[in-house]
């Protein structure tokens, strides 16, 4: 069975990680917020808190759901960043709301490390995520998407493949802008 890592178990990431745990998947997660940790651990016996982001380096898939593009880059790319330590051919899936340019930088950096990258933007909110009814819009290599589709189906529905990584993030920005005009 695939070992899954998760960084960012807050408002949106928490439900995604808990859906994986409820489905019986082994999920190692890194977090600092005690309330988020307790809520995620209560989802089932297959979730385990780790003491460092680096403890996720042996995972087959690592998810992030972080609040800012700079945070994603810091955790994944800077000195000591997880992409520098993940095993070759593993998969990094980002569900954060970041811009297409940053996504392109991460994609290029991951490719240099022989790590596959999917950008998976989320379409609704925490309530839908908790019920695994969060629309997911994925971008990246098609073979990597196909390899991870069963995992994505656990965390959300429906799951759409949009093409390249930048397309997923551009779609998210456009979707947010359209949503704002309807307020």
C-alpha atoms as one frame of an Amber mdcrd trajectory, in Angstrom:
protein
   0.000   0.000   0.000   1.165   3.519  -0.771   2.507   5.585   2.097   1.036
   9.086   1.990   2.442  12.224   3.610   0.490  15.379   4.372   1.633  18.892
   5.293  -1.079  21.384   6.202  -4.039  19.833   8.017  -5.944  23.043   8.664
  -9.295  24.214   7.340  -8.982  22.548   3.914  -6.086  20.110   4.285  -7.472
  18.541   7.447 -10.582  17.139   5.768  -8.505  15.805   2.865  -6.109  13.993
   5.208  -8.978  12.659   7.325 -10.720  11.263   4.226  -7.579   9.293   3.411
  -7.337   8.010   6.989 -11.035   7.047   7.057 -10.428   5.083   3.849  -7.739
   3.074   5.656  -4.765   4.683   3.917  -1.544   5.091   5.870  -1.098   8.848
   6.310   1.888  10.443   7.996   1.287  14.103   8.679   3.215  17.069   9.974
   1.405  19.768  11.936   1.900  22.165  14.826  -1.671  23.083  15.778  -2.808
  20.831  18.639  -6.506  21.066  17.736  -5.826  20.068  14.118  -3.587  17.212
  15.266  -6.216  15.813  17.641  -8.985  16.078  15.054  -6.887  14.303  12.426
  -5.748  11.548  14.804  -9.375  10.918  15.760 -10.231  10.040  12.128  -8.762
   6.538  12.432  -5.820   4.366  13.327  -3.890   4.783  10.062  -2.946   8.424
  10.702   0.348   9.194  12.404   1.868  12.513  13.458   5.549  12.955  12.565
   7.938  15.367  14.243   9.512  16.844  11.105   8.645  17.521   7.476  11.716
  15.456   6.619  10.019  12.404   8.145   7.812  12.387   5.043  10.719  11.876
   2.623  10.056   8.142   2.204   6.393   8.593   1.329   5.180   7.562  -2.114
   2.921  10.626  -2.303   3.202  13.879  -0.356   0.355  16.409  -0.243   0.561
  20.038   0.794  -2.345  22.329   1.589  -0.698  25.531   2.768  -1.928  29.137
   2.988   0.602  31.020   0.832   2.786  30.403  -2.236   5.862  31.501  -0.246
   5.081  28.892   2.412   4.791  26.149  -0.207   8.132  27.156  -1.746   9.812
  27.353   1.655   8.578  23.953   2.838   9.244  22.182  -0.448  12.136  23.932
  -2.235  14.417  25.932   0.034  17.451  24.458   1.796  16.139  21.518   3.728
  12.910  21.587   1.691  11.207  18.255   1.253  11.735  18.021  -2.524  15.457
  17.800  -1.779  14.901  14.626   0.229  12.008  12.757  -1.391  12.777   9.494
  -3.138  12.987   9.516  -6.947   9.719   8.849  -8.811   7.592   9.747  -5.806
   4.727  12.191  -6.301   4.185  15.648  -4.849   0.566  16.885  -4.935  -0.113
  20.498  -3.995  -3.674  21.513  -3.118  -2.778  25.051  -2.018  -4.040  28.122
  -3.849  -0.907  29.372  -5.578  -0.295  31.269  -8.800   0.584  29.571 -12.115
   4.097  31.087 -12.142   4.963  29.598  -8.740   3.456  26.282  -9.843   5.753
  26.321 -12.875   8.783  26.973 -10.666   7.854  24.078  -8.393   7.220  21.789
 -11.360  10.668  22.537 -12.836  12.379  22.088  -9.458  10.590  18.791  -8.804
  11.537  17.527 -12.274  15.220  18.244 -11.538  14.848  15.997  -8.477  13.072
  13.289 -10.529   9.844  13.815  -8.575   6.440  13.953 -10.252   4.257  16.976
  -9.487   0.502  17.456  -9.667  -1.248  20.709  -8.940  -4.724  19.915  -7.635
  -6.863  22.935  -6.938 -10.023  22.650  -4.879 -13.398  23.937  -5.990 -15.549
  24.485  -2.898 -15.026  24.722   0.855 -14.306  22.831   4.076 -17.816  21.373
   4.496 -17.661  19.716   1.076 -14.071  18.618   1.682 -15.090  16.861   4.916
 -17.664  14.854   2.945 -15.181  14.066   0.128 -17.413  16.100  -2.194 -14.734
  18.678  -3.006 -14.310  19.148  -6.776 -10.652  18.669  -7.709  -9.051  20.217
 -10.784  -5.734  18.523 -11.504  -2.856  19.573 -13.692   0.402  17.836 -14.491
   1.677  14.826 -16.355  -1.225  12.594 -17.467   0.535   9.377 -16.431   1.103
  10.790 -12.930  -2.538  11.843 -12.726  -3.651   8.353 -13.762  -1.304   6.820
 -11.172  -2.845   8.975  -8.403  -6.483   9.041  -9.519  -7.668   6.456  -6.974
  -6.140   8.547  -4.160  -7.700  11.749  -5.515 -11.084  10.000  -5.706 -10.863
   9.378  -1.946 -10.372  13.041  -1.066 -12.842  14.628  -3.454 -15.350  14.333
  -6.241 -15.572  14.920  -9.084 -11.913  14.832 -10.118 -11.089  16.604 -13.395
  -7.841  16.486 -15.382  -7.154  19.898 -16.968  -3.780  19.369 -18.659  -0.598
  21.063 -17.489   0.122  22.190 -13.936  -0.305  25.868 -14.755  -3.765  25.237
 -16.200  -5.055  23.929 -12.866  -3.915  27.054 -11.025  -5.111  29.415 -13.766
  -8.501  27.703 -13.604  -8.618  28.226  -9.825  -7.849  31.938 -10.163 -10.468
  32.394 -12.880 -13.001  30.403 -10.866 -12.364  32.550  -7.791 -12.718  35.742
  -9.850 -16.016  34.586 -11.353 -17.235  33.632  -7.888 -16.344  37.081  -6.551
 -18.308  38.809  -9.309 -21.401  36.901  -8.221 -21.306  38.192  -4.639
